[in-house]
XYZ file of C-alpha atoms in Angstrom:
606
model
C 194.759 75.637 -3.470
C 197.370 73.521 -5.279
C 197.357 73.875 -9.062
C 198.179 70.785 -11.138
C 199.607 71.257 -14.655
C 197.464 68.484 -16.148
C 194.339 70.125 -14.759
C 195.389 73.576 -15.962
C 196.026 72.277 -19.490
C 192.690 70.468 -19.604
C 190.752 73.394 -18.147
C 192.250 75.666 -20.799
C 191.211 73.379 -23.636
C 187.777 72.726 -22.131
C 187.175 76.446 -21.710
C 187.927 77.316 -25.309
C 185.992 74.305 -26.533
C 182.998 75.794 -24.691
C 183.608 78.972 -26.736
C 183.323 77.032 -30.023
C 187.057 76.573 -30.595
C 188.185 73.384 -32.301
C 190.841 71.575 -30.244
C 193.596 70.644 -32.681
C 196.629 68.407 -32.097
C 200.003 69.898 -31.307
C 202.324 70.109 -34.281
C 205.573 68.126 -33.909
C 208.512 70.003 -32.393
C 210.205 69.934 -35.826
C 208.562 72.436 -38.223
C 207.271 70.698 -41.317
C 207.897 73.422 -43.873
C 209.896 76.201 -42.229
C 213.532 76.255 -43.411
C 214.519 79.059 -41.026
C 214.516 77.146 -37.725
C 215.340 73.670 -36.442
C 212.432 73.530 -33.986
C 209.076 75.124 -33.318
C 210.015 77.762 -30.772
C 206.592 79.379 -30.374
C 202.937 78.554 -30.839
C 202.605 80.773 -33.930
C 204.895 78.896 -36.324
C 202.711 75.874 -37.193
C 199.796 78.137 -38.161
C 201.636 80.604 -40.396
C 200.012 79.306 -43.643
C 196.562 79.961 -42.161
C 197.565 83.419 -40.947
C 198.478 84.155 -44.577
C 195.033 83.160 -45.804
C 194.884 79.390 -46.239
C 191.659 77.893 -44.890
C 192.160 75.729 -41.818
C 190.223 72.435 -42.018
C 189.026 72.832 -38.432
C 187.554 76.300 -38.895
C 188.261 79.833 -37.703
C 188.473 79.242 -33.940
C 191.282 76.987 -32.736
C 192.968 76.004 -29.472
C 195.780 73.667 -28.535
C 198.685 72.859 -26.254
C 201.710 73.273 -28.538
C 205.055 71.586 -27.880
C 208.000 73.989 -28.243
C 211.786 73.707 -27.972
C 214.374 76.451 -27.461
C 218.070 75.642 -27.140
C 219.901 78.951 -27.610
C 220.373 79.384 -23.852
C 221.010 75.733 -23.009
C 223.912 76.675 -20.719
C 221.410 78.381 -18.387
C 219.338 75.226 -17.904
C 219.520 74.144 -14.282
C 218.668 77.548 -12.821
C 215.168 78.424 -11.614
C 213.637 79.380 -14.954
C 215.346 78.067 -18.118
C 213.961 75.019 -19.956
C 214.587 73.535 -23.391
C 211.130 71.951 -23.822
C 207.951 73.736 -22.805
C 204.254 73.793 -23.656
C 202.308 76.798 -24.886
C 198.571 76.913 -24.251
C 197.077 79.012 -26.998
C 193.918 79.930 -28.831
C 193.499 81.474 -32.229
C 190.863 83.456 -34.069
C 191.387 83.381 -37.835
C 189.375 86.217 -39.351
C 186.699 85.715 -36.686
C 186.386 87.609 -33.374
C 188.801 90.324 -32.247
C 189.821 92.316 -29.149
C 186.558 92.389 -27.220
C 185.947 88.649 -27.265
C 189.624 87.836 -26.713
C 189.912 89.998 -23.590
C 186.582 88.784 -22.245
C 187.629 85.151 -22.722
C 190.932 85.743 -20.951
C 189.281 87.453 -18.001
C 186.610 84.781 -17.655
C 189.083 81.900 -17.767
C 191.367 83.478 -15.174
C 188.776 84.744 -12.685
C 185.616 82.658 -13.024
C 184.954 80.128 -10.260
C 184.248 77.583 -12.998
C 187.828 77.809 -14.297
C 191.035 79.068 -12.571
C 189.203 81.232 -10.024
C 192.067 83.712 -9.561
C 191.467 86.755 -7.402
C 190.970 89.752 -9.755
C 192.822 91.939 -7.228
C 196.049 90.068 -8.141
C 195.838 90.756 -11.880
C 197.217 93.683 -13.915
C 197.578 94.275 -17.664
C 199.602 96.268 -20.178
C 198.561 97.719 -23.551
C 200.360 99.619 -26.318
C 200.916 103.300 -25.524
C 201.121 104.454 -29.159
C 203.732 106.484 -31.041
C 204.133 108.536 -34.223
C 203.392 105.539 -36.482
C 200.695 103.672 -34.570
C 197.855 104.876 -32.338
C 197.484 104.289 -28.610
C 195.401 101.167 -28.017
C 192.544 102.873 -26.230
C 190.183 100.176 -27.511
C 191.924 97.377 -25.589
C 192.213 99.550 -22.453
C 188.502 100.358 -22.562
C 187.570 96.692 -22.926
C 189.736 95.827 -19.915
C 187.925 98.445 -17.847
C 184.568 97.063 -18.997
C 185.385 93.552 -17.752
C 186.346 94.909 -14.334
C 190.061 95.803 -14.485
C 190.727 98.915 -12.339
C 192.080 101.765 -14.422
C 195.147 102.063 -12.171
C 196.092 98.440 -12.997
C 196.296 99.172 -16.746
C 199.796 100.214 -17.869
C 200.508 101.783 -21.261
C 203.942 100.616 -22.500
C 205.981 101.269 -25.639
C 206.855 99.104 -28.653
C 209.618 97.331 -26.789
C 206.966 95.754 -24.561
C 203.614 95.729 -26.345
C 204.235 95.533 -30.082
C 204.975 92.652 -32.440
C 206.344 92.904 -35.978
C 207.156 90.175 -38.495
C 209.576 92.465 -40.360
C 210.217 96.033 -41.503
C 207.423 95.987 -44.091
C 205.271 93.125 -42.864
C 202.157 92.722 -40.747
C 202.602 94.181 -37.271
C 200.348 94.610 -34.314
C 199.847 95.656 -30.693
C 199.382 93.170 -27.882
C 198.027 93.162 -24.353
C 199.890 91.221 -21.681
C 198.381 89.877 -18.467
C 200.353 89.803 -15.197
C 199.855 88.113 -11.813
C 200.987 89.456 -8.431
C 204.012 87.578 -7.012
C 205.104 90.132 -4.414
C 205.672 89.290 -0.753
C 202.351 90.752 0.391
C 199.129 88.820 -0.194
C 197.745 91.586 -2.408
C 199.451 94.387 -4.351
C 199.341 97.927 -2.906
C 196.758 100.181 -4.534
C 199.463 102.182 -6.297
C 201.201 99.119 -7.778
C 200.994 98.266 -11.474
C 203.322 96.769 -14.078
C 204.681 100.149 -15.156
C 205.917 101.220 -11.726
C 206.407 97.871 -9.954
C 207.459 95.362 -12.614
C 209.584 93.171 -10.318
C 206.512 92.044 -8.407
C 204.317 91.190 -11.396
C 204.797 87.984 -13.453
C 203.553 87.839 -17.053
C 201.213 84.860 -17.481
C 199.365 85.480 -20.756
C 199.791 87.446 -23.968
C 196.918 88.512 -26.239
C 198.222 89.473 -29.685
C 195.945 91.504 -31.959
C 196.985 91.091 -35.599
C 195.723 94.402 -36.878
C 198.073 96.345 -39.196
C 200.299 96.025 -42.234
C 203.369 98.262 -42.535
C 203.922 99.708 -46.017
C 207.319 100.512 -47.605
C 206.963 104.160 -46.542
C 206.486 102.904 -42.952
C 202.884 104.001 -42.739
C 200.333 101.555 -41.392
C 197.175 100.260 -42.987
C 194.497 98.047 -41.489
C 194.724 94.391 -42.512
C 191.753 93.224 -44.602
C 191.020 90.610 -41.957
C 192.150 90.600 -38.352
C 193.390 87.668 -36.278
C 193.863 86.992 -32.586
C 196.691 84.881 -31.227
C 196.982 84.352 -27.474
C 199.500 82.250 -25.593
C 200.120 81.088 -22.019
C 203.175 79.071 -20.980
C 202.017 75.995 -19.058
C 205.206 75.709 -17.009
C 205.219 79.380 -16.061
C 201.540 79.574 -15.131
C 201.813 76.391 -13.048
C 204.762 77.708 -11.046
C 203.274 81.185 -10.666
C 199.855 80.039 -9.487
C 201.491 77.741 -6.931
C 203.692 80.584 -5.636
C 206.774 78.579 -6.544
C 210.016 80.281 -7.478
C 210.857 77.528 -9.942
C 208.943 75.104 -12.164
C 211.124 72.294 -10.789
C 209.055 72.499 -7.581
C 205.796 71.666 -9.384
C 204.170 68.452 -10.587
C 205.744 69.049 -14.019
C 209.126 67.958 -12.687
C 208.722 66.485 -9.218
C 208.091 62.925 -10.461
C 211.078 63.148 -12.859
C 213.394 64.337 -10.090
C 212.166 61.517 -7.826
C 212.913 58.957 -10.544
C 216.392 60.409 -11.151
C 217.353 60.284 -7.480
C 216.211 56.656 -7.275
C 218.093 55.629 -10.402
C 221.434 57.341 -9.822
C 221.426 56.908 -6.030
C 221.811 60.543 -5.036
C 219.731 62.921 -2.915
C 218.282 66.165 -4.280
C 220.345 68.705 -2.323
C 221.888 72.115 -2.986
C 225.074 70.343 -4.092
C 223.363 68.034 -6.619
C 220.460 70.300 -7.570
C 221.807 71.822 -10.780
C 222.977 68.509 -12.229
C 219.673 66.793 -11.423
C 217.701 69.653 -12.964
C 219.796 69.441 -16.146
C 219.184 65.686 -16.347
C 215.453 66.200 -15.777
C 215.104 68.896 -18.413
C 217.260 67.171 -21.032
C 215.641 63.766 -20.518
C 212.193 65.337 -20.892
C 213.190 67.214 -24.033
C 214.958 64.227 -25.599
C 211.929 62.010 -25.005
C 209.632 64.497 -26.727
C 212.039 64.996 -29.645
C 212.337 61.263 -30.326
C 208.546 60.894 -30.122
C 208.390 63.458 -32.943
C 210.731 61.470 -35.219
C 214.072 63.077 -34.356
C 216.929 60.568 -33.998
C 220.451 61.176 -32.665
C 222.951 62.176 -35.349
C 225.864 64.527 -35.955
C 223.866 67.203 -37.792
C 220.948 69.551 -37.206
C 218.007 68.385 -35.040
C 219.731 65.059 -34.423
C 222.858 66.850 -33.221
C 220.844 68.881 -30.701
C 219.192 65.686 -29.458
C 222.534 63.917 -29.132
C 224.029 66.883 -27.301
C 221.159 66.962 -24.781
C 221.378 63.250 -24.063
C 225.153 63.244 -23.705
C 225.043 66.305 -21.495
C 222.560 64.521 -19.212
C 224.767 61.420 -19.070
C 227.803 63.503 -18.167
C 225.907 65.225 -15.350
C 225.163 61.791 -13.885
C 228.883 60.950 -14.129
C 229.682 64.153 -12.250
C 227.412 62.921 -9.466
C 229.300 59.621 -9.375
C 226.893 57.401 -11.346
C 228.268 55.531 -14.361
C 225.484 53.088 -15.289
C 222.607 53.361 -17.760
C 219.530 55.171 -16.480
C 218.022 57.504 -19.104
C 215.464 55.032 -20.480
C 214.044 54.592 -16.957
C 213.592 58.354 -16.701
C 212.044 58.489 -20.176
C 209.637 55.738 -19.204
C 207.921 57.819 -16.498
C 207.995 60.916 -18.705
C 206.140 59.057 -21.458
C 203.506 57.865 -18.990
C 202.880 61.437 -17.783
C 203.102 63.415 -21.032
C 201.341 60.626 -22.905
C 198.127 61.719 -21.185
C 198.263 64.898 -23.277
C 200.091 63.500 -26.308
C 198.887 59.885 -26.811
C 201.274 59.166 -29.691
C 204.062 59.075 -27.086
C 202.406 56.023 -25.517
C 202.033 54.420 -28.943
C 205.740 54.946 -29.669
C 206.976 54.086 -26.185
C 209.100 51.092 -27.142
C 210.662 52.922 -30.101
C 211.566 55.886 -27.888
C 213.110 53.709 -25.179
C 215.031 51.666 -27.741
C 216.527 54.806 -29.298
C 217.518 56.230 -25.913
C 219.104 52.956 -24.770
C 221.116 52.670 -28.003
C 222.471 56.212 -27.731
C 223.213 55.892 -24.025
C 225.049 52.609 -24.544
C 227.072 54.021 -27.443
C 228.141 57.124 -25.540
C 228.635 55.348 -22.223
C 231.256 53.091 -23.796
C 233.419 56.041 -24.807
C 232.682 58.671 -22.151
C 235.176 57.437 -19.588
C 237.888 57.126 -22.234
C 237.098 60.618 -23.486
C 237.249 62.109 -19.998
C 240.615 60.436 -19.469
C 241.812 61.900 -22.778
C 240.651 65.338 -21.654
C 242.518 64.975 -18.369
C 245.642 64.031 -20.336
C 245.347 67.364 -22.169
C 245.116 69.230 -18.882
C 248.052 67.301 -17.460
C 250.055 68.183 -20.562
C 249.318 71.867 -20.000
C 250.547 71.585 -16.411
C 253.765 69.801 -17.459
C 254.424 72.411 -20.153
C 253.964 75.186 -17.582
C 256.422 73.508 -15.187
C 259.019 73.209 -17.952
C 258.662 76.567 -19.658
C 256.856 78.796 -17.173
C 254.441 79.675 -19.979
C 250.783 79.057 -19.201
C 248.614 77.529 -21.942
C 245.012 78.674 -21.693
C 243.481 77.356 -24.938
C 242.728 73.821 -26.148
C 243.708 73.484 -29.802
C 240.931 72.941 -32.348
C 242.405 69.649 -33.575
C 242.433 68.335 -29.997
C 238.801 69.352 -29.500
C 237.913 67.672 -32.793
C 239.591 64.440 -31.691
C 237.377 64.416 -28.596
C 234.389 64.844 -30.918
C 235.407 62.380 -33.624
C 236.882 59.644 -31.435
C 234.964 59.951 -28.166
C 231.677 61.513 -29.237
C 232.100 64.769 -27.304
C 230.067 67.581 -28.887
C 232.124 70.762 -29.113
C 229.873 72.361 -26.509
C 230.730 69.627 -24.008
C 234.460 70.215 -24.508
C 233.853 73.944 -24.022
C 231.996 73.247 -20.760
C 234.768 70.951 -19.526
C 237.349 73.592 -20.430
C 235.451 76.365 -18.643
C 235.448 74.258 -15.483
C 239.275 74.373 -15.717
C 239.298 78.105 -16.629
C 240.365 77.273 -20.185
C 239.187 78.290 -23.647
C 238.733 76.207 -26.811
C 239.899 77.181 -30.298
C 236.470 76.951 -31.939
C 237.726 78.192 -35.310
C 240.383 75.492 -35.308
C 237.711 72.921 -34.469
C 235.545 74.067 -37.380
C 238.515 73.892 -39.737
C 239.311 70.332 -38.636
C 235.657 69.402 -38.935
C 235.413 70.716 -42.507
C 238.567 68.881 -43.505
C 237.017 65.718 -42.094
C 233.846 66.323 -44.119
C 235.779 66.723 -47.341
C 237.693 63.523 -46.740
C 234.800 61.326 -45.677
C 232.122 62.895 -47.911
C 229.490 61.496 -45.604
C 228.466 64.478 -43.544
C 225.861 66.998 -44.641
C 227.116 70.521 -45.156
C 225.150 73.477 -43.861
C 222.061 73.848 -41.724
C 219.295 71.315 -42.275
C 216.233 72.917 -43.828
C 212.931 71.154 -43.369
C 210.628 71.809 -46.330
C 210.630 73.840 -49.547
C 213.202 76.559 -50.204
C 210.717 78.531 -52.324
C 207.650 78.129 -54.547
C 209.464 78.314 -57.887
C 208.564 76.059 -60.816
C 211.705 73.955 -60.282
C 211.130 73.488 -56.546
C 207.462 72.654 -57.080
C 208.359 70.021 -59.673
C 210.864 68.389 -57.317
C 208.239 68.453 -54.554
C 205.848 66.468 -56.758
C 208.677 64.094 -57.676
C 209.319 63.510 -53.975
C 205.746 62.304 -53.488
C 206.095 59.892 -56.402
C 209.445 58.654 -55.105
C 208.075 57.936 -51.614
C 205.251 55.870 -53.081
C 207.614 53.640 -55.009
C 210.129 53.353 -52.165
C 207.304 51.618 -50.316
C 206.609 49.395 -53.329
C 210.263 48.390 -53.669
C 211.524 48.285 -50.070
C 208.344 47.189 -48.314
C 205.461 49.079 -46.767
C 206.269 51.245 -43.774
C 208.727 53.646 -45.400
C 207.949 57.204 -44.287
C 209.495 60.655 -44.384
C 211.995 61.580 -41.682
C 213.155 64.851 -43.234
C 212.884 66.766 -46.485
C 214.672 69.719 -48.033
C 213.858 70.815 -51.571
C 215.578 73.623 -53.473
C 215.306 74.610 -57.154
C 218.399 72.470 -57.864
C 217.681 69.201 -56.066
C 215.617 67.298 -53.538
C 216.961 65.741 -50.364
C 214.781 63.178 -48.648
C 215.339 61.210 -45.422
C 213.382 58.011 -44.746
C 213.420 55.137 -42.273
C 215.349 52.072 -43.507
C 218.024 49.982 -41.823
C 220.332 49.107 -44.736
C 221.844 50.582 -47.871
C 219.456 50.706 -50.835
C 220.934 48.895 -53.822
C 221.425 50.539 -57.197
C 218.965 48.077 -58.690
C 216.306 49.156 -56.192
C 217.029 52.835 -56.881
C 216.688 52.167 -60.631
C 213.225 50.708 -60.018
C 212.206 53.851 -58.124
C 213.571 56.050 -60.919
C 211.658 54.041 -63.521
C 208.359 54.446 -61.661
C 208.749 58.215 -61.247
C 209.764 58.701 -64.886
C 206.876 56.552 -66.143
C 204.422 58.648 -64.133
C 205.926 61.833 -65.569
C 205.905 60.454 -69.135
C 202.320 59.184 -68.880
C 201.159 62.505 -67.484
C 199.238 63.135 -64.251
C 197.177 65.809 -62.552
C 197.004 66.750 -58.869
C 193.726 67.238 -57.006
C 192.985 68.248 -53.419
C 190.100 67.250 -51.171
C 189.205 67.589 -47.498
C 188.071 64.515 -45.582
C 187.900 63.170 -42.014
C 191.301 61.979 -40.811
C 189.916 58.547 -39.881
C 188.613 58.091 -43.407
C 191.962 59.131 -44.906
C 193.755 56.570 -42.743
C 191.268 53.839 -43.702
C 191.709 54.628 -47.386
C 195.486 54.248 -47.162
C 196.450 57.883 -47.579
C 200.173 58.065 -46.891
C 201.854 60.143 -44.174
C 203.969 59.625 -41.091
C 202.843 62.345 -38.688
C 199.152 61.516 -38.309
C 199.085 62.657 -34.708
C 199.725 66.293 -35.631
C 196.728 66.630 -37.938
C 193.223 67.782 -36.940
C 190.092 65.684 -37.444
C 189.677 67.031 -40.982
C 192.686 66.835 -43.316
C 193.743 67.881 -46.820
C 194.607 65.029 -49.177
C 196.556 65.501 -52.412
C 196.077 62.852 -55.100
C 198.310 62.420 -58.163
C 196.254 60.646 -60.795
C 197.488 59.671 -64.243
C 195.718 60.457 -67.481
C 194.770 56.753 -67.593
C 193.235 57.101 -64.070
C 196.184 55.358 -62.386
C 196.650 56.727 -58.861
C 200.362 57.385 -58.438
C 200.300 58.966 -54.969
C 197.863 59.977 -52.177
C 199.348 61.935 -49.297
C 198.549 64.569 -46.722
C 200.138 67.797 -47.879
C 199.653 71.541 -47.912
C 202.275 72.762 -50.356
C 202.301 73.374 -54.134
C 202.459 70.687 -56.826
C 202.881 70.798 -60.604
C 199.877 71.382 -62.815
C 201.577 70.154 -66.018
C 203.760 67.099 -65.421
C 205.091 67.117 -68.998
C 207.436 69.973 -68.101
C 209.063 68.261 -65.100
C 211.982 66.607 -66.912
C 213.714 63.289 -66.205
C 214.080 62.102 -62.613
C 217.541 60.927 -61.536
C 218.734 59.698 -58.119
C 222.277 61.005 -57.664
C 223.147 59.591 -54.249
C 221.858 57.302 -51.493
C 223.626 57.326 -48.130
C 223.199 57.013 -44.369
C 221.751 60.060 -42.615
C 221.667 58.700 -39.055
C 221.053 55.394 -37.306
C 218.136 53.692 -39.075
C 217.638 56.603 -41.476
C 218.765 56.790 -45.134
C 219.052 59.873 -47.359
C 218.395 60.233 -51.082
C 219.508 63.169 -53.210
C 217.898 63.476 -56.631
C 217.421 65.939 -59.489
C 215.169 66.600 -62.466
C 217.083 66.891 -65.747
C 215.451 68.884 -68.521
C 216.317 68.452 -72.166
């Protein structure tokens, strides 16, 4: 039986829908209000507020296919297993059912003839073995036996394998992982289990039981309400169930690889395999990122996007192709992934336009940059011939020139250098980069943080001011202005929005006047839940409609004279007494990236 990823995804969602789970949209790959990461790297992150007690509009049972991005091991992409974009199939119980139902659901989905119909003889599980601070999870083991798991297929493992913790004195919990037989024989030997034969068992699913809270003295107490969080990687399960060593041999990538070979006129062989896989992965990831409002830039999420695209273009150059091709690859990716994420179809032309612009911009300088790099290498060789002293490090200022003049991310220069058995002075590069920032005063310093730094009075006031500012930006600049990024600290707000020219001082003064009038007149903030379709019909403002469930939370800022100053989707704190906010002042307006402007503003108190 051949397993298709689209069918697996749909079966998963259909199964949990039959168990009274609400199917919610995937959150965008950029976390809305998590300043600690650039991207959603796991299925848990978008639901953290609801884990902490906030009521989810869709109820207590949820399921989804969540888009995730991980880039910390990007250099490994191209092998059999590493990807930058992947999908997590997950389901969640928020203060509803617990271990028994979760394990029973997992077993039914995997083994029932109505769903995946896997042979139970090829499945094994692990549970937490217990230690001095937490008990052995006999409950989970007993439930596994009750559903039909042979006792010899249940492995008890330690905290390194079957325990999750959010921090030293935070909620923590055991988990139970499910494994599938991938050994050479059709079925595992009777003696084989994960504990004594781990190389032949592939993890396919993880059931996390959110059960305990660790106190400052390191003792554990039961949480007042317990949650279940289970996750299954779509790419991994598809490859595993098809007995494929790599996900690149499944329907997830085969159509992308076919399109690449047609476009760059090269066959998929051992010699070209790694480069084609890198192009396939990076094109897929870039397409998803742009569909979720990321645009190429020199900082933060935009920098990662730019690096992926330029790395893909360079791999094509290595294979001898120097024309434009990425938008053609993105086109087929949108058609396939758009079946699961329809907003990609809706934004197809925007995505292709962004990819074409970046590819054209980089393509014009790539050849010149490569020639400049070769000049460096030639200089090293000449110096060695003259002096007999071998130079093994590219100076930081030289690496920065490749970045500043030819658009080479530092990582690309490092990769080029490694191919020549050279190193790069990264500290020197950073020094040159900082000097450039100070001179130009146009680059953003530090890591981009998406959301609120804290819930202090100052930050909350600036958050409310941001909502007011967005409303009047639309009034002044024309409807269609939406958020592209936001970072609010107690000292200032920073807000990115789509606009293709510099905003004049006169226009900024109009925005300031509106915000200050609203503050002076006084307003209150109310919250209501309503169907998403109704919110859209009533003109509630927000950019990322596709990420929200069918029922949404709407915040309304209404003046004391009943004037509605702002209506937006939101889930974060606002001021209760606007009279204490202070005077709103826009300090700077500048370019953030192509087609995106950035405003920095403050609230000045008397």
